[in-house]
Amino acid sequence: MTVARFWRKIPQRYNLVGTKCETCGRHFFPPRTFCPDCRRTGKIVDHKFSGKGTVVTYTIIQTAPDQFASPGPYVLAIIKLDEGPRMTTQIICDPKDAKIGMKVRGVFRRIATDGESGIIHYGTKFVPVE
Ligand code: ZN
């Protein structure tokens, strides 16, 4: 079985699933079980994000850590999901093409073996929207 096939069997890694507060409409990613605005009145439900977002800022990483599947320079960005939360993620594109304000969408690629890094969440990476 390939790595990709293996991960497709794990929905939480394959999908961009967070949570949402139904009381105020705020979205959380990574998922939270408590809304800091509504506190006890917040009703938290699972939410699958659209995967669409915008690059807020980015940096070019010249040397990838060993645990990453793809070596070489890559684009690490903070993106703002359309629903509101920001996340740090890898953008799959030529580093020369990266720019602030670029629209991106989530894709599913080989992921880091070390989920503790906090860099790549749930195996999701992003590509520019043409
Ligand atoms: Zn709330």
PDB file of C-alpha atoms and ligand atoms in Angstrom:
ATOM      1  CA  MET A   1       0.000   0.000   0.000  1.00  0.00           C
ATOM      2  CA  THR A   2       1.366   3.423  -0.874  1.00  0.00           C
ATOM      3  CA  VAL A   3       1.699   6.164   1.706  1.00  0.00           C
ATOM      4  CA  ALA A   4      -0.985   8.199  -0.033  1.00  0.00           C
ATOM      5  CA  ARG A   5      -3.456   5.329   0.066  1.00  0.00           C
ATOM      6  CA  PHE A   6      -2.696   4.757   3.691  1.00  0.00           C
ATOM      7  CA  TRP A   7      -3.483   8.331   4.652  1.00  0.00           C
ATOM      8  CA  ARG A   8      -6.675   8.425   2.638  1.00  0.00           C
ATOM      9  CA  LYS A   9      -8.093   5.926   5.083  1.00  0.00           C
ATOM     10  CA  ILE A  10      -7.804   8.401   7.938  1.00  0.00           C
ATOM     11  CA  PRO A  11     -10.454  11.105   7.481  1.00  0.00           C
ATOM     12  CA  GLN A  12      -9.126  13.476  10.152  1.00  0.00           C
ATOM     13  CA  ARG A  13      -5.806  13.648   8.360  1.00  0.00           C
ATOM     14  CA  TYR A  14      -7.258  13.724   4.908  1.00  0.00           C
ATOM     15  CA  ASN A  15      -9.840  16.401   5.543  1.00  0.00           C
ATOM     16  CA  LEU A  16      -9.487  19.828   7.003  1.00  0.00           C
ATOM     17  CA  VAL A  17     -11.739  19.293   9.979  1.00  0.00           C
ATOM     18  CA  GLY A  18     -12.010  21.822  12.755  1.00  0.00           C
ATOM     19  CA  THR A  19     -14.856  23.074  14.872  1.00  0.00           C
ATOM     20  CA  LYS A  20     -17.356  25.884  14.816  1.00  0.00           C
ATOM     21  CA  CYS A  21     -19.273  27.705  17.522  1.00  0.00           C
ATOM     22  CA  GLU A  22     -22.914  27.685  16.476  1.00  0.00           C
ATOM     23  CA  THR A  23     -23.697  30.424  18.970  1.00  0.00           C
ATOM     24  CA  CYS A  24     -21.489  33.126  17.447  1.00  0.00           C
ATOM     25  CA  GLY A  25     -20.387  31.512  14.173  1.00  0.00           C
ATOM     26  CA  ARG A  26     -16.669  31.592  14.951  1.00  0.00           C
ATOM     27  CA  HIS A  27     -14.546  28.841  13.387  1.00  0.00           C
ATOM     28  CA  PHE A  28     -11.596  27.076  14.955  1.00  0.00           C
ATOM     29  CA  PHE A  29      -8.663  25.338  13.390  1.00  0.00           C
ATOM     30  CA  PRO A  30      -7.014  23.418  14.911  1.00  0.00           C
ATOM     31  CA  PRO A  31     -10.301  22.354  16.493  1.00  0.00           C
ATOM     32  CA  ARG A  32     -11.258  23.755  19.870  1.00  0.00           C
ATOM     33  CA  THR A  33     -13.900  22.399  22.201  1.00  0.00           C
ATOM     34  CA  PHE A  34     -14.509  25.722  23.926  1.00  0.00           C
ATOM     35  CA  CYS A  35     -15.466  29.090  22.453  1.00  0.00           C
ATOM     36  CA  PRO A  36     -13.506  31.871  24.190  1.00  0.00           C
ATOM     37  CA  ASP A  37     -16.205  34.394  23.260  1.00  0.00           C
ATOM     38  CA  CYS A  38     -19.329  32.502  24.268  1.00  0.00           C
ATOM     39  CA  ARG A  39     -17.824  30.352  26.994  1.00  0.00           C
ATOM     40  CA  ARG A  40     -20.596  28.277  28.568  1.00  0.00           C
ATOM     41  CA  THR A  41     -23.202  29.326  26.051  1.00  0.00           C
ATOM     42  CA  GLY A  42     -21.071  28.280  23.085  1.00  0.00           C
ATOM     43  CA  LYS A  43     -22.275  25.225  21.176  1.00  0.00           C
ATOM     44  CA  ILE A  44     -19.284  23.597  19.478  1.00  0.00           C
ATOM     45  CA  VAL A  45     -19.802  21.382  16.443  1.00  0.00           C
ATOM     46  CA  ASP A  46     -17.426  19.786  13.935  1.00  0.00           C
ATOM     47  CA  HIS A  47     -16.789  21.786  10.806  1.00  0.00           C
ATOM     48  CA  LYS A  48     -15.149  20.676   7.591  1.00  0.00           C
ATOM     49  CA  PHE A  49     -13.356  23.634   6.090  1.00  0.00           C
ATOM     50  CA  SER A  50     -13.669  24.462   2.404  1.00  0.00           C
ATOM     51  CA  GLY A  51      -9.901  24.523   2.125  1.00  0.00           C
ATOM     52  CA  LYS A  52      -9.980  27.897   0.408  1.00  0.00           C
ATOM     53  CA  GLY A  53      -7.851  30.681   1.764  1.00  0.00           C
ATOM     54  CA  THR A  54      -5.493  33.583   1.185  1.00  0.00           C
ATOM     55  CA  VAL A  55      -1.778  33.920   1.889  1.00  0.00           C
ATOM     56  CA  VAL A  56      -1.224  36.408   4.726  1.00  0.00           C
ATOM     57  CA  THR A  57       2.548  36.106   4.784  1.00  0.00           C
ATOM     58  CA  TYR A  58       5.126  33.560   3.785  1.00  0.00           C
ATOM     59  CA  THR A  59       8.755  32.615   3.968  1.00  0.00           C
ATOM     60  CA  ILE A  60      10.977  30.469   1.788  1.00  0.00           C
ATOM     61  CA  ILE A  61      12.512  27.593   3.688  1.00  0.00           C
ATOM     62  CA  GLN A  62      15.798  26.696   2.052  1.00  0.00           C
ATOM     63  CA  THR A  63      16.523  23.426   3.799  1.00  0.00           C
ATOM     64  CA  ALA A  64      13.704  21.104   4.661  1.00  0.00           C
ATOM     65  CA  PRO A  65      13.902  19.181   7.907  1.00  0.00           C
ATOM     66  CA  ASP A  66      14.548  15.471   7.465  1.00  0.00           C
ATOM     67  CA  GLN A  67      11.034  14.389   8.310  1.00  0.00           C
ATOM     68  CA  PHE A  68       9.487  16.110   5.324  1.00  0.00           C
ATOM     69  CA  ALA A  69       8.667  14.048   2.317  1.00  0.00           C
ATOM     70  CA  SER A  70       9.800  16.626  -0.220  1.00  0.00           C
ATOM     71  CA  PRO A  71      13.292  18.058   0.202  1.00  0.00           C
ATOM     72  CA  GLY A  72      14.577  21.352  -1.143  1.00  0.00           C
ATOM     73  CA  PRO A  73      13.346  24.934  -0.885  1.00  0.00           C
ATOM     74  CA  TYR A  74       9.666  25.259  -0.141  1.00  0.00           C
ATOM     75  CA  VAL A  75       7.160  27.944   0.730  1.00  0.00           C
ATOM     76  CA  LEU A  76       5.895  28.059   4.294  1.00  0.00           C
ATOM     77  CA  ALA A  77       2.966  30.426   4.668  1.00  0.00           C
ATOM     78  CA  ILE A  78       0.447  31.693   7.127  1.00  0.00           C
ATOM     79  CA  ILE A  79      -2.874  31.533   5.368  1.00  0.00           C
ATOM     80  CA  LYS A  80      -6.263  32.807   6.393  1.00  0.00           C
ATOM     81  CA  LEU A  81      -8.990  30.325   5.641  1.00  0.00           C
ATOM     82  CA  ASP A  82     -12.123  31.830   4.111  1.00  0.00           C
ATOM     83  CA  GLU A  83     -13.959  30.922   7.319  1.00  0.00           C
ATOM     84  CA  GLY A  84     -11.554  32.997   9.413  1.00  0.00           C
ATOM     85  CA  PRO A  85      -8.916  30.860  11.177  1.00  0.00           C
ATOM     86  CA  ARG A  86      -5.274  31.273  10.277  1.00  0.00           C
ATOM     87  CA  MET A  87      -2.957  28.352   9.889  1.00  0.00           C
ATOM     88  CA  THR A  88       0.660  27.745   9.060  1.00  0.00           C
ATOM     89  CA  THR A  89       1.068  25.456   6.089  1.00  0.00           C
ATOM     90  CA  GLN A  90       3.253  24.567   3.159  1.00  0.00           C
ATOM     91  CA  ILE A  91       2.310  26.034  -0.210  1.00  0.00           C
ATOM     92  CA  ILE A  92       3.181  23.809  -3.128  1.00  0.00           C
ATOM     93  CA  CYS A  93       4.459  26.182  -5.789  1.00  0.00           C
ATOM     94  CA  ASP A  94       7.652  27.609  -7.172  1.00  0.00           C
ATOM     95  CA  PRO A  95       9.042  29.866  -4.410  1.00  0.00           C
ATOM     96  CA  LYS A  96       9.421  32.599  -7.053  1.00  0.00           C
ATOM     97  CA  ASP A  97       5.657  32.573  -7.620  1.00  0.00           C
ATOM     98  CA  ALA A  98       4.635  32.999  -3.981  1.00  0.00           C
ATOM     99  CA  LYS A  99       3.041  36.282  -3.059  1.00  0.00           C
ATOM    100  CA  ILE A 100       1.019  37.831  -0.270  1.00  0.00           C
ATOM    101  CA  GLY A 101      -2.679  37.891  -1.062  1.00  0.00           C
ATOM    102  CA  MET A 102      -2.414  34.827  -3.308  1.00  0.00           C
ATOM    103  CA  LYS A 103      -5.523  32.634  -3.280  1.00  0.00           C
ATOM    104  CA  VAL A 104      -4.883  29.033  -2.357  1.00  0.00           C
ATOM    105  CA  ARG A 105      -6.793  25.812  -1.871  1.00  0.00           C
ATOM    106  CA  GLY A 106      -6.119  22.739   0.198  1.00  0.00           C
ATOM    107  CA  VAL A 107      -4.741  19.576  -1.344  1.00  0.00           C
ATOM    108  CA  PHE A 108      -3.618  16.316   0.117  1.00  0.00           C
ATOM    109  CA  ARG A 109      -0.082  15.162  -0.385  1.00  0.00           C
ATOM    110  CA  ARG A 110       2.497  13.065   1.334  1.00  0.00           C
ATOM    111  CA  ILE A 111       2.882  14.528   4.755  1.00  0.00           C
ATOM    112  CA  ALA A 112       5.409  14.973   7.479  1.00  0.00           C
ATOM    113  CA  THR A 113       5.970  11.877   9.572  1.00  0.00           C
ATOM    114  CA  ASP A 114       6.391  14.057  12.633  1.00  0.00           C
ATOM    115  CA  GLY A 115       3.037  15.599  13.434  1.00  0.00           C
ATOM    116  CA  GLU A 116       4.572  17.186  16.536  1.00  0.00           C
ATOM    117  CA  SER A 117       6.279  19.863  14.437  1.00  0.00           C
ATOM    118  CA  GLY A 118       3.107  21.958  14.317  1.00  0.00           C
ATOM    119  CA  ILE A 119       4.034  23.030  10.816  1.00  0.00           C
ATOM    120  CA  ILE A 120       1.732  20.859   8.764  1.00  0.00           C
ATOM    121  CA  HIS A 121      -1.725  20.086  10.060  1.00  0.00           C
ATOM    122  CA  TYR A 122      -3.714  17.025   9.126  1.00  0.00           C
ATOM    123  CA  GLY A 123      -1.619  16.279   6.083  1.00  0.00           C
ATOM    124  CA  THR A 124      -3.071  19.233   4.227  1.00  0.00           C
ATOM    125  CA  LYS A 125      -0.948  21.443   2.043  1.00  0.00           C
ATOM    126  CA  PHE A 126      -2.047  24.230  -0.245  1.00  0.00           C
ATOM    127  CA  VAL A 127      -1.609  25.112  -3.904  1.00  0.00           C
ATOM    128  CA  PRO A 128      -2.228  28.419  -5.701  1.00  0.00           C
ATOM    129  CA  VAL A 129      -5.672  28.796  -7.265  1.00  0.00           C
ATOM    130  CA  GLU A 130      -5.212  29.475 -10.942  1.00  0.00           C
TER     131      GLU A 130
HETATM  132 ZN    ZN B   1     -18.994  31.449  20.229  1.00  0.00          ZN
END
